[in-house]
Amino acid sequence: MTAADLLDFARGPALWFSLLVLFAGSAWRVAATFRLGTTPDLAEPRSTRLLAGALRGIFGRMITKPEFRRGRGFGAVNGYIYHIGLAVIAFGFLPHILFVERLTGLAWTSLPGWVVYLAVGPTFIALLLALLYRMTDPVLRLLSGFDDFFSWFVVFLPLLTGMAAIDGWSPAAAPGAAPIYPGPLAIHLLSVELLFIWLPFGKLAHAFLAFISRGMTGASMARKGAVP
Amino acid sequence: MDTFATQSPLFEDRARAVLASVAAPDARRAAQEFVAQADRDAAFQLDACVHCGRCAEACHFYLVTRDPRHTPVYKLRPMLKAWQRERAPFAALRRWLGLTPPAVTATELSEWSELLYDTCNLCGRCTGACPMGIDIAGLVRRAREGMSVAGFAPADHYKAAQRALDTGSPIGLRWPALKRQIEIQEKETGLKIPVDAEGADYLVILSSIEIVGFAETIGALARIFHQAKVSWTVPSVGFEATNIGVQMGSRDVAAALLSRIVEAALRLKVKYVISPECGHAYSALRWEGPNLLGMAYPFKVVHIVELLDQLVREGRLKTRGKDNRRLAFHDPCQLVRRGGVIDEPRRLLAGVSNNTVELPSPGVANFCCGGGGGVSAIHRAEPLRFAAFACKQQQVEAAGAEALVTACANCRNVLEEAIEQYESTLPVLGLTELIAQYLEPDPPAALP
């Protein structure tokens, strides 16, 4: 198999399979839990503004409350760095947008290349520090298992392979044109597809579970008149 | 009422049957209950953890011991394992791949008995700190259902539950003891304390700790309600507010104990039931009760602090003079974090104090006294409870408080014990008593 064949595979069957697993798996993870159902709360509510409570829960918990900032500040700040960095790289880099556009027809304005390149360094370092922190902190070590380390791996790998593939892309080339180095690009795509395949099964599903969990707790607390 | 009167013995029978069935610890039964407890909301939360460890820093037990096992979300591990094994979205796929987590064992659950009971006050501080919005305290409450039904709750809790079912109180206190206290308070205040007065507006229930340790609260209520012209009564049956069932995690015991209060309320045809100065009793009666009993109450539940605040705001309760000491309010967890009662006690305190100070991180981030969630009822947990009090002690020192005020008799009792352990003499006051102390005196009676 040549590098070009590998790229065809990554852009074709592998991509579609990974997307199928991503969407079907994620949908199942949510649906299978939703179908467990719950009993209606018979206690008289103090407030019926449950949606407002859910939204406060969802957005309010994006920033740690000042009272709870003591301890683990490093983990929190580091988390912000790689989450923001990954978002900048994944959604702001022009080739990624062109890739999505080819697939779906959806496009948006890219960030300047230098912004994305600048984001790579801190993100790379932050992810390495996150791993180091997880391996050395007694609490995180106790809490961690295969899912934690494999999830880290499938997030880090696309960043690594993307850095290797960056030379193969030329902004001057027409969309869809053959890349200069198809091998690294194919590997980069395959690493992203690995992430897609793993996401519904492990802790990376917090990409959507976090919002559901926060919303539910927010609504439940709001019902009692407590802080969501 | 007739329907409930018919159902009520069933709650009692079920609770006794559950306690009687707990002969030997049974890990499989615990696992079944863990899975049953994971309904939609609980399952989403169990599933959302990213193992960031932030909850550890919110837990006073972890903060004082630095033992990673005291990380709140780690305490849920057996429940999580059981759920992942049996009911999680990809449980079948895991089984097919041979990746099913091992079944929870009796040895493991015996170890977790300490983690789920001795080192958790159900205070909910971890819930507030969790970036994923996981209600960890709520999940611990659910996990305790599995532990208690299968024989893994602390022996002290089973004994207290049995006593509560047999006598009405977890410490074995019966009506004659309360009657004596009522008579003493009637003498002290010169006021009649109504007992079993049908048609009263408010039903006052009490916790055993109040009756035994802080009986002046009864007199304080009599004086307050006399001034505010509140129609009230104490029931001779169903007066105990404490609910060991909620603390140990037995919905059947909890429902049986709650059914006695509801029966009393229905029998005396009251409009309101006042939850006394007790955090978990409020939670049990106000938020869990209707769901445990399967009925919306035909009366309203109000915490005494909420009622006092309402009476003051309506001008029915007037105080005179103020305390000059530096008073700090200790927020009972179940009231503030899980009950939404934050401003009321502060307004009340400001009305009778010239010098209130806030503890560091007051309100929703307040540290528990260390005895909530049934921990104060576990003898073996005492050293850890006193150790955990260090967080509160540091806050008190930082605020320079000369006295603590609280609205929970259990907090008050636990705080007093811990303060003594720390060789301090800081007074701990009950908010209701403090208000009563500064009540405007009755106008002199008109001359005949």
XYZ file of C-alpha atoms in Angstrom:
676
model
C 0.000 0.000 0.000
C 1.438 3.374 -1.004
C 1.114 6.564 1.007
C -1.477 7.769 -1.478
C -3.503 4.553 -0.969
C -3.297 5.038 2.789
C -4.557 8.576 2.413
C -7.446 7.372 0.244
C -8.291 4.856 2.944
C -8.074 7.512 5.680
C -10.214 9.934 3.675
C -12.658 7.261 2.624
C -13.779 4.143 4.496
C -11.838 4.878 7.674
C -13.283 8.352 7.943
C -16.847 7.238 7.354
C -16.511 4.329 9.747
C -15.069 6.535 12.477
C -17.803 9.121 12.008
C -20.428 6.394 12.168
C -18.983 5.100 15.429
C -18.684 8.644 16.803
C -22.272 9.633 16.138
C -23.984 6.294 16.692
C -21.912 5.589 19.810
C -22.528 9.028 21.277
C -26.233 8.834 20.499
C -26.440 5.421 22.153
C -24.532 6.576 25.241
C -27.035 9.368 25.748
C -30.147 7.451 24.706
C -29.332 4.371 26.791
C -29.006 6.526 29.879
C -32.051 8.649 29.120
C -34.225 5.573 28.800
C -33.454 4.667 32.428
C -35.965 7.350 33.296
C -36.630 8.962 36.627
C -39.610 9.437 38.905
C -41.310 12.821 39.131
C -40.290 14.892 42.133
C -43.316 15.283 44.410
C -41.733 17.810 46.794
C -43.168 21.281 46.377
C -40.568 23.294 44.448
C -39.181 26.496 45.875
C -38.604 27.699 42.337
C -39.933 26.543 38.986
C -37.234 28.295 36.995
C -35.544 25.029 36.204
C -34.276 25.989 32.763
C -32.552 29.032 34.203
C -31.042 26.779 36.873
C -29.864 24.305 34.243
C -28.260 27.065 32.196
C -26.603 28.506 35.291
C -25.295 25.042 36.047
C -23.993 24.565 32.518
C -22.296 27.919 32.116
C -21.566 28.784 35.742
C -19.445 25.677 36.227
C -17.202 26.610 33.319
C -15.408 28.846 35.772
C -14.533 27.534 39.221
C -16.279 29.477 41.979
C -13.755 31.592 43.916
C -14.549 29.683 47.131
C -13.400 26.427 45.553
C -10.220 27.645 43.897
C -8.009 26.591 46.760
C -5.850 23.624 45.721
C -5.472 22.014 42.304
C -5.205 25.431 40.685
C -2.508 24.078 38.424
C -4.773 21.323 37.091
C -7.569 23.820 36.455
C -5.393 26.374 34.664
C -3.645 23.663 32.686
C -7.038 22.289 31.706
C -8.143 25.662 30.376
C -4.933 25.924 28.342
C -5.275 22.644 26.505
C -9.041 22.877 26.059
C -8.775 26.349 24.540
C -5.643 25.397 22.598
C -7.273 22.314 21.120
C -10.371 24.318 20.175
C -8.222 26.944 18.450
C -6.308 24.298 16.525
C -9.252 22.044 15.664
C -11.721 24.735 14.663
C -9.530 27.706 13.733
C -6.962 26.119 11.410
C -7.818 26.693 7.741
C -7.083 23.143 6.479
C -9.432 21.747 9.142
C -12.183 24.111 8.042
C -11.628 23.179 4.400
C -11.791 19.527 5.367
C -15.127 20.015 7.114
C -16.401 22.093 4.205
C -15.582 19.315 1.746
C -17.517 16.873 3.884
C -20.514 18.924 4.914
C -20.525 22.185 2.991
C -20.204 24.067 6.267
C -17.422 26.626 6.598
C -16.448 29.479 8.848
C -13.694 32.073 9.007
C -10.354 30.662 9.992
C -8.039 32.172 12.559
C -4.780 33.704 11.327
C -2.179 30.999 10.866
C 0.159 32.528 13.433
C -2.550 32.316 16.118
C -2.966 28.611 15.488
C 0.780 27.979 15.380
C 1.137 29.943 18.590
C -1.529 27.779 20.244
C 0.251 24.543 19.395
C 3.177 25.032 21.778
C 1.222 25.724 24.989
C -1.298 23.021 24.116
C 1.446 20.476 23.545
C 3.156 21.353 26.808
C -0.110 21.514 28.743
C -1.100 18.050 27.562
C 2.281 16.641 28.585
C 1.963 18.319 31.971
C -1.546 16.919 32.346
C -0.143 13.432 31.865
C 2.691 14.080 34.279
C 0.263 15.470 36.829
C -1.997 12.452 36.476
C 0.934 10.083 36.972
C 2.388 11.828 39.990
C -0.479 13.312 41.991
C -1.692 10.768 44.582
C -5.373 11.618 44.122
C -5.274 11.506 40.335
C -3.206 8.342 40.367
C -5.803 6.647 42.535
C -8.685 7.819 40.363
C -7.024 6.994 37.036
C -7.333 3.874 34.947
C -6.910 2.739 31.350
C -9.589 5.150 30.123
C -7.728 8.165 31.510
C -4.424 7.290 29.879
C -5.833 6.047 26.587
C -8.055 9.109 26.307
C -5.016 11.280 26.859
C -3.186 9.322 24.169
C -5.906 9.687 21.523
C -6.051 13.434 22.138
C -2.301 13.909 22.102
C -1.713 11.761 19.020
C -3.565 13.974 16.513
C -1.653 16.971 17.824
C 1.619 15.153 17.333
C 0.751 13.774 13.903
C -0.724 17.107 12.900
C 2.576 18.808 13.657
C 4.300 16.242 11.471
C 1.767 16.704 8.679
C 1.838 20.467 8.651
C 4.577 20.641 6.030
C 2.448 18.660 3.642
C -0.116 21.382 3.407
C 0.232 24.465 1.290
C -2.176 27.365 1.610
C -1.644 28.085 -2.073
C -2.916 24.688 -3.180
C -6.465 24.335 -4.424
C -8.884 22.664 -2.044
C -8.822 18.940 -2.606
C -5.467 19.057 -4.380
C -3.096 16.198 -3.667
C -0.914 16.954 -0.636
C 2.817 17.192 -1.031
C 3.412 14.475 1.576
C 0.386 12.167 1.680
C 1.892 9.784 4.270
C 1.991 12.108 7.292
C -1.402 13.506 6.405
C -2.883 10.020 6.194
C -1.443 9.181 9.609
C -2.787 12.434 11.009
C -6.249 11.653 9.670
C -6.121 8.125 11.032
C -5.135 9.432 14.457
C -8.105 11.790 14.429
C -10.308 8.885 13.408
C -9.001 6.884 16.350
C -10.110 9.768 18.578
C -13.548 9.749 16.924
C -13.882 6.018 17.483
C -12.835 6.181 21.140
C -14.777 9.290 22.131
C -18.198 7.712 22.754
C -16.770 4.931 24.904
C -14.463 6.670 27.335
C -14.215 9.809 29.410
C -13.841 12.005 26.332
C -17.617 11.742 26.172
C -17.577 14.485 28.784
C -17.632 16.666 25.652
C -21.392 16.198 25.816
C -22.001 14.479 29.179
C -20.681 17.476 31.108
C -23.500 19.640 29.790
C -26.162 17.082 30.651
C -24.794 16.482 34.143
C -24.365 20.167 34.895
C -27.799 20.953 33.552
C -29.478 18.258 35.636
C -27.759 19.297 38.846
C -28.432 22.949 38.069
C -32.144 22.306 37.572
C -32.354 20.133 40.673
C -30.650 22.733 42.851
C -32.745 25.539 41.385
C -35.857 23.564 42.304
C -34.746 23.744 45.932
C -33.797 27.371 45.677
C -30.143 26.424 46.157
C -27.209 27.682 44.114
C -27.037 25.674 40.847
C -56.040 11.182 55.492
C -57.874 7.868 55.682
C -55.858 6.542 52.776
C -52.618 7.547 54.419
C -53.655 6.072 57.763
C -54.193 2.774 55.942
C -50.816 2.959 54.227
C -48.812 4.103 57.207
C -48.470 0.692 58.926
C -47.147 -0.647 55.649
C -44.200 1.756 55.819
C -43.486 0.543 59.360
C -43.751 -3.120 58.387
C -41.513 -2.683 55.382
C -38.858 -0.854 57.415
C -38.839 -3.534 60.113
C -38.670 -6.257 57.472
C -35.721 -4.579 55.764
C -33.809 -4.231 59.037
C -34.605 -7.806 59.987
C -33.367 -9.059 56.605
C -29.913 -7.584 57.105
C -28.449 -10.652 58.749
C -25.104 -11.062 57.002
C -23.395 -8.674 54.583
C -24.351 -9.504 51.011
C -22.282 -7.884 48.267
C -24.557 -9.074 45.475
C -27.578 -7.455 47.089
C -25.594 -4.228 47.460
C -24.641 -4.311 43.776
C -28.263 -4.834 42.749
C -29.308 -1.830 44.794
C -26.456 0.306 43.413
C -27.734 -0.432 39.920
C -31.340 0.206 40.909
C -30.331 3.568 42.369
C -28.707 4.671 39.110
C -31.709 6.227 37.419
C -31.361 8.640 34.516
C -30.015 11.602 36.468
C -27.706 9.562 38.681
C -26.371 7.573 35.728
C -25.520 10.670 33.718
C -23.625 11.981 36.716
C -21.799 8.738 37.438
C -20.771 8.741 33.797
C -19.577 12.336 33.583
C -16.548 12.230 35.892
C -13.231 13.141 34.267
C -11.170 12.254 37.351
C -9.862 15.779 37.821
C -9.651 15.466 41.610
C -11.153 18.856 42.333
C -13.685 17.341 44.712
C -10.819 16.226 46.961
C -9.926 19.830 47.714
C -13.522 20.566 48.664
C -13.734 17.754 51.213
C -12.655 18.548 54.764
C -11.875 14.880 55.390
C -9.365 14.889 52.537
C -8.007 18.284 53.491
C -7.105 17.167 56.989
C -5.907 13.629 56.223
C -4.535 14.039 52.669
C -5.608 10.439 52.205
C -6.501 10.078 48.487
C -9.167 7.513 49.414
C -11.111 10.364 50.963
C -11.585 11.950 47.541
C -15.377 12.230 47.340
C -15.848 10.714 43.893
C -13.634 7.758 44.809
C -16.185 6.863 47.475
C -18.603 6.075 44.652
C -16.353 3.489 43.046
C -18.329 0.354 44.046
C -21.547 1.910 42.791
C -19.843 2.960 39.575
C -18.405 -0.524 39.087
C -21.763 -2.208 39.627
C -23.430 0.181 37.230
C -20.737 -0.206 34.573
C -20.977 -3.962 34.921
C -24.743 -4.251 34.678
C -26.450 -1.217 33.244
C -24.048 1.276 31.614
C -24.695 2.040 27.930
C -21.918 -0.272 26.693
C -22.189 -2.949 29.383
C -23.181 -5.610 26.835
C -20.289 -4.692 24.547
C -17.864 -4.822 27.469
C -19.193 -8.253 28.404
C -18.796 -9.435 24.807
C -15.214 -8.178 24.772
C -14.465 -9.641 28.200
C -13.833 -6.172 29.629
C -16.494 -6.235 32.331
C -15.308 -4.739 35.641
C -15.090 -7.315 38.419
C -18.084 -7.686 40.718
C -17.994 -5.757 43.984
C -16.953 -7.950 46.869
C -17.863 -8.020 50.543
C -14.264 -7.174 51.474
C -14.339 -4.149 49.207
C -17.680 -2.954 50.571
C -16.524 -3.379 54.151
C -13.631 -1.041 53.348
C -16.022 1.353 51.608
C -18.307 1.410 54.633
C -15.781 3.720 56.230
C -15.472 5.826 53.093
C -19.195 6.169 52.429
C -20.232 6.742 56.047
C -17.406 7.812 58.365
C -15.788 10.195 55.896
C -18.818 11.739 54.262
C -21.192 14.236 55.852
C -23.358 14.419 52.710
C -22.535 18.096 53.039
C -22.412 18.695 49.293
C -19.316 20.876 49.249
C -17.865 18.512 46.636
C -21.000 18.953 44.527
C -20.417 22.701 44.512
C -16.819 22.290 43.424
C -17.307 19.688 40.687
C -16.689 21.214 37.257
C -18.780 18.464 35.669
C -21.760 19.313 37.863
C -21.858 15.888 39.463
C -23.977 15.870 42.602
C -21.487 13.685 44.443
C -23.252 14.038 47.794
C -26.528 13.016 46.174
C -24.826 9.964 44.696
C -23.286 9.032 48.057
C -26.797 9.231 49.522
C -27.903 6.765 46.818
C -24.870 4.515 47.300
C -25.739 4.270 50.990
C -29.052 2.669 49.972
C -27.056 -0.217 48.543
C -24.792 -0.396 51.550
C -27.535 -0.323 54.169
C -29.848 -2.841 52.541
C -26.987 -5.317 52.219
C -25.557 -5.041 55.712
C -22.620 -2.695 55.090
C -23.849 0.368 56.985
C -22.236 1.035 60.370
C -23.611 -1.068 63.220
C -24.395 2.146 65.119
C -26.766 3.180 62.334
C -28.646 -0.118 62.345
C -29.049 0.133 66.119
C -30.230 3.736 65.926
C -32.690 2.803 63.161
C -34.090 -0.036 65.226
C -34.430 2.243 68.255
C -36.136 4.881 66.133
C -38.654 2.344 64.859
C -39.235 0.897 68.334
C -39.341 4.059 70.416
C -39.769 6.912 67.951
C -36.302 8.337 68.516
C -32.808 7.209 67.458
C -31.617 7.635 71.046
C -34.642 5.916 72.541
C -36.386 9.037 73.777
C -40.152 8.683 74.292
C -43.060 11.046 74.842
C -42.806 11.174 78.684
C -39.309 12.655 78.354
C -40.534 15.388 76.032
C -43.584 15.931 78.215
C -41.297 16.568 81.200
C -39.247 19.067 79.212
C -42.420 20.813 78.063
C -43.601 21.109 81.665
C -40.233 22.574 82.718
C -40.347 25.098 79.883
C -43.938 26.007 80.721
C -42.828 26.796 84.265
C -39.845 28.817 83.075
C -41.739 30.881 80.535
C -45.119 31.006 82.223
C -46.649 30.103 78.886
C -48.833 27.173 77.963
C -47.286 24.914 75.362
C -50.090 23.412 73.310
C -49.975 19.645 72.865
C -52.116 17.804 70.298
C -54.164 20.923 69.639
C -56.298 20.014 66.657
C -56.696 22.724 64.048
C -53.544 24.649 64.983
C -51.782 26.331 62.073
C -48.294 25.069 62.786
C -47.053 21.679 63.951
C -43.742 21.861 65.803
C -41.568 18.767 65.697
C -38.227 18.494 67.445
C -35.016 16.554 67.244
C -33.925 14.317 70.094
C -30.783 16.411 70.510
C -32.894 19.503 71.077
C -35.111 17.730 73.585
C -32.203 16.313 75.546
C -29.510 18.938 75.111
C -31.165 22.208 74.181
C -34.639 22.042 75.685
C -34.604 25.836 76.113
C -35.454 25.932 72.404
C -38.947 24.732 73.315
C -39.361 27.655 75.710
C -37.890 29.997 73.101
C -40.468 28.844 70.576
C -43.242 29.348 73.110
C -42.149 32.947 73.740
C -41.685 33.702 70.043
C -45.034 32.240 69.010
C -46.754 33.960 71.916
C -45.498 37.343 70.737
C -46.173 36.656 67.068
C -49.604 35.193 67.888
C -48.849 32.025 66.008
C -51.248 29.152 66.474
C -49.124 26.063 67.059
C -48.953 22.670 68.675
C -46.582 19.843 69.540
C -47.737 16.287 68.785
C -47.466 13.645 71.473
C -46.951 11.061 68.741
C -44.751 11.774 65.740
C -42.756 14.588 67.375
C -39.317 13.299 66.338
C -37.819 15.147 63.381
C -34.505 13.289 63.191
C -34.400 10.713 60.438
C -31.733 8.060 60.737
C -33.159 6.390 57.625
C -32.025 9.269 55.427
C -28.608 9.269 57.071
C -27.936 5.548 56.799
C -29.483 5.388 53.357
C -32.561 3.302 53.985
C -35.564 4.665 52.158
C -37.809 2.211 54.002
C -36.695 3.318 57.458
C -36.805 6.947 56.326
C -40.327 6.567 54.971
C -41.548 4.860 58.159
C -40.193 7.678 60.335
C -41.559 10.363 58.045
C -44.951 8.693 57.943
C -45.303 9.304 61.698
C -44.867 13.050 61.231
C -47.244 13.127 58.303
C -49.787 11.148 60.309
C -49.508 13.647 63.161
C -49.927 16.557 60.766
C -52.990 14.992 59.194
C -54.462 13.977 62.546
C -54.112 17.495 63.936
C -55.186 19.104 60.654
C -52.343 21.620 60.603
C -51.504 23.868 57.674
C -47.751 23.837 58.192
C -45.130 21.553 59.690
C -42.125 23.373 61.093
C -38.846 21.637 60.575
C -36.797 22.393 63.681
C -33.192 23.526 63.915
C -31.868 20.412 62.259
C -30.357 20.325 58.785
C -30.936 16.781 57.667
C -34.412 16.646 59.239
C -35.339 19.551 56.992
C -33.909 17.794 53.953
C -35.694 14.575 54.872
C -39.075 16.191 55.477
C -39.002 18.967 52.888
C -37.291 17.383 49.897
C -37.169 13.617 50.321
C -40.392 12.992 52.255
C -42.974 13.388 49.506
C -40.931 11.157 47.208
C -40.314 8.500 49.850
C -43.990 8.432 50.805
C -45.201 8.739 47.236
C -47.489 11.681 47.907
C -47.479 15.452 47.723
C -48.139 16.794 51.228
C -51.488 18.417 51.932
C -49.566 20.840 54.176
C -46.482 22.983 53.745
C -43.097 22.385 55.316
C -41.181 25.378 56.558
C -37.878 25.551 58.373
C -38.028 27.421 61.664
C -35.501 29.941 60.358
C -37.679 30.673 57.346
C -40.704 31.155 59.585
C -38.860 33.434 62.033
C -37.601 35.540 59.151
C -41.121 35.784 57.770
C -42.515 36.812 61.180
C -39.882 39.520 61.538
C -40.520 40.837 58.045
C -44.272 40.887 58.686
C -43.656 42.913 61.850
C -45.141 40.209 64.034
C -41.878 39.573 65.816
C -39.993 42.471 67.355
C -36.653 42.373 69.109
C -34.996 44.867 71.423
C -31.285 45.224 72.114
C -28.401 43.502 70.456
C -25.551 41.154 71.277
C -22.189 42.909 71.160
C -19.961 39.876 70.722
C -18.428 39.027 67.344
C -20.966 36.467 66.197
C -20.399 34.262 63.178
C -23.075 32.119 61.589
C -22.253 28.489 60.909
C -24.343 27.422 57.907
C -25.880 23.969 58.293
C -25.034 22.233 55.010
C -28.483 20.835 54.319
C -30.043 24.242 54.759
C -27.676 26.305 52.705
C -26.146 24.110 50.036
C -29.005 21.709 49.523
C -31.923 23.725 50.825
C -31.429 27.255 49.572
C -31.805 28.868 53.015
C -28.924 31.347 52.970
C -30.122 34.887 53.563
C -32.802 34.258 56.186
C -30.492 33.359 59.102
C -28.219 36.270 58.281
C -31.110 38.735 58.320
C -32.278 37.318 61.638
C -28.815 37.434 63.142
C -28.262 41.003 62.009
C -31.454 41.914 63.881
C -30.047 40.802 67.228
C -26.330 41.389 66.789
C -24.238 44.534 66.538
C -21.203 42.685 65.417
C -21.711 39.850 62.970
C -18.731 38.533 61.089
C -18.632 36.034 58.261
C -16.433 32.985 58.400
C -14.127 32.664 55.396
C -16.078 31.151 52.467
C -19.503 31.505 54.083
C -22.789 30.255 52.683
C -22.534 27.684 49.917
C -18.842 27.011 50.504
C -19.107 26.754 54.274
C -17.345 23.820 55.898
C -19.500 21.202 57.600
C -19.294 20.795 61.374
C -18.034 17.269 60.696
C -20.988 15.438 62.200
C -23.599 15.735 59.462
C -24.895 12.874 57.342
C -25.059 10.533 60.301
C -21.326 10.730 61.077
C -22.014 11.989 64.594
C -23.927 8.772 65.244
C -20.934 6.569 64.346
C -18.762 5.977 67.364
C -15.760 4.653 65.405
C -15.751 7.855 63.288
C -15.181 10.154 66.249
C -11.408 10.711 65.866
C -11.801 11.502 62.173
C -14.724 13.833 62.876
C -12.672 15.771 65.392
C -9.761 15.904 62.963
C -12.022 17.257 60.206
C -13.154 20.015 62.548
C -9.729 21.595 62.046
C -11.054 23.239 58.854
C -13.862 24.907 60.784
C -11.557 25.817 63.649
C -9.211 27.615 61.253
C -12.138 29.562 59.837
C -13.360 30.567 63.266
C -9.889 31.780 64.208
C -9.488 33.665 60.938
C -12.795 35.442 61.474
C -11.990 36.214 65.089
C -15.459 35.040 66.102
C -16.299 35.183 69.795
C -19.294 32.894 69.421
C -20.804 30.723 66.732
C -24.508 30.791 65.964
C -26.201 28.033 64.054
C -29.631 26.726 63.124
C -29.072 23.003 63.570
C -29.052 21.217 66.906
C -26.829 18.454 65.545
C -24.296 21.004 64.276
C -24.475 22.711 67.646
C -23.861 19.520 69.557
C -21.039 18.410 67.261
C -19.436 21.850 67.317
C -19.543 21.955 71.107
C -17.936 18.520 71.363
C -15.223 19.391 68.866
C -14.544 22.776 70.436
C -14.030 21.012 73.735
C -11.631 18.587 72.061
C -9.673 21.556 70.733
C -9.579 22.949 74.268
C -11.414 26.059 73.285
C -14.280 27.745 75.098
C -16.056 29.258 72.126
C -19.800 29.376 72.835
C -22.187 27.918 70.269
C -25.663 29.418 70.230
C -28.931 28.384 68.666
C -30.451 31.056 66.464
C -34.011 30.523 67.738
C -32.875 30.880 71.340
C -30.875 33.971 70.487
C -33.904 35.614 68.869
C -36.043 34.707 71.873
C -33.449 36.218 74.184
C -33.860 39.609 72.509
C -37.632 39.587 72.103
C -39.317 42.849 72.869
C -40.964 42.385 76.277
C -44.739 42.167 76.438
C -46.366 45.503 77.240
C -47.461 45.678 80.876
C -50.963 44.443 81.398
C -53.580 47.200 81.690
C -54.713 47.966 85.215
C -58.111 46.557 86.044
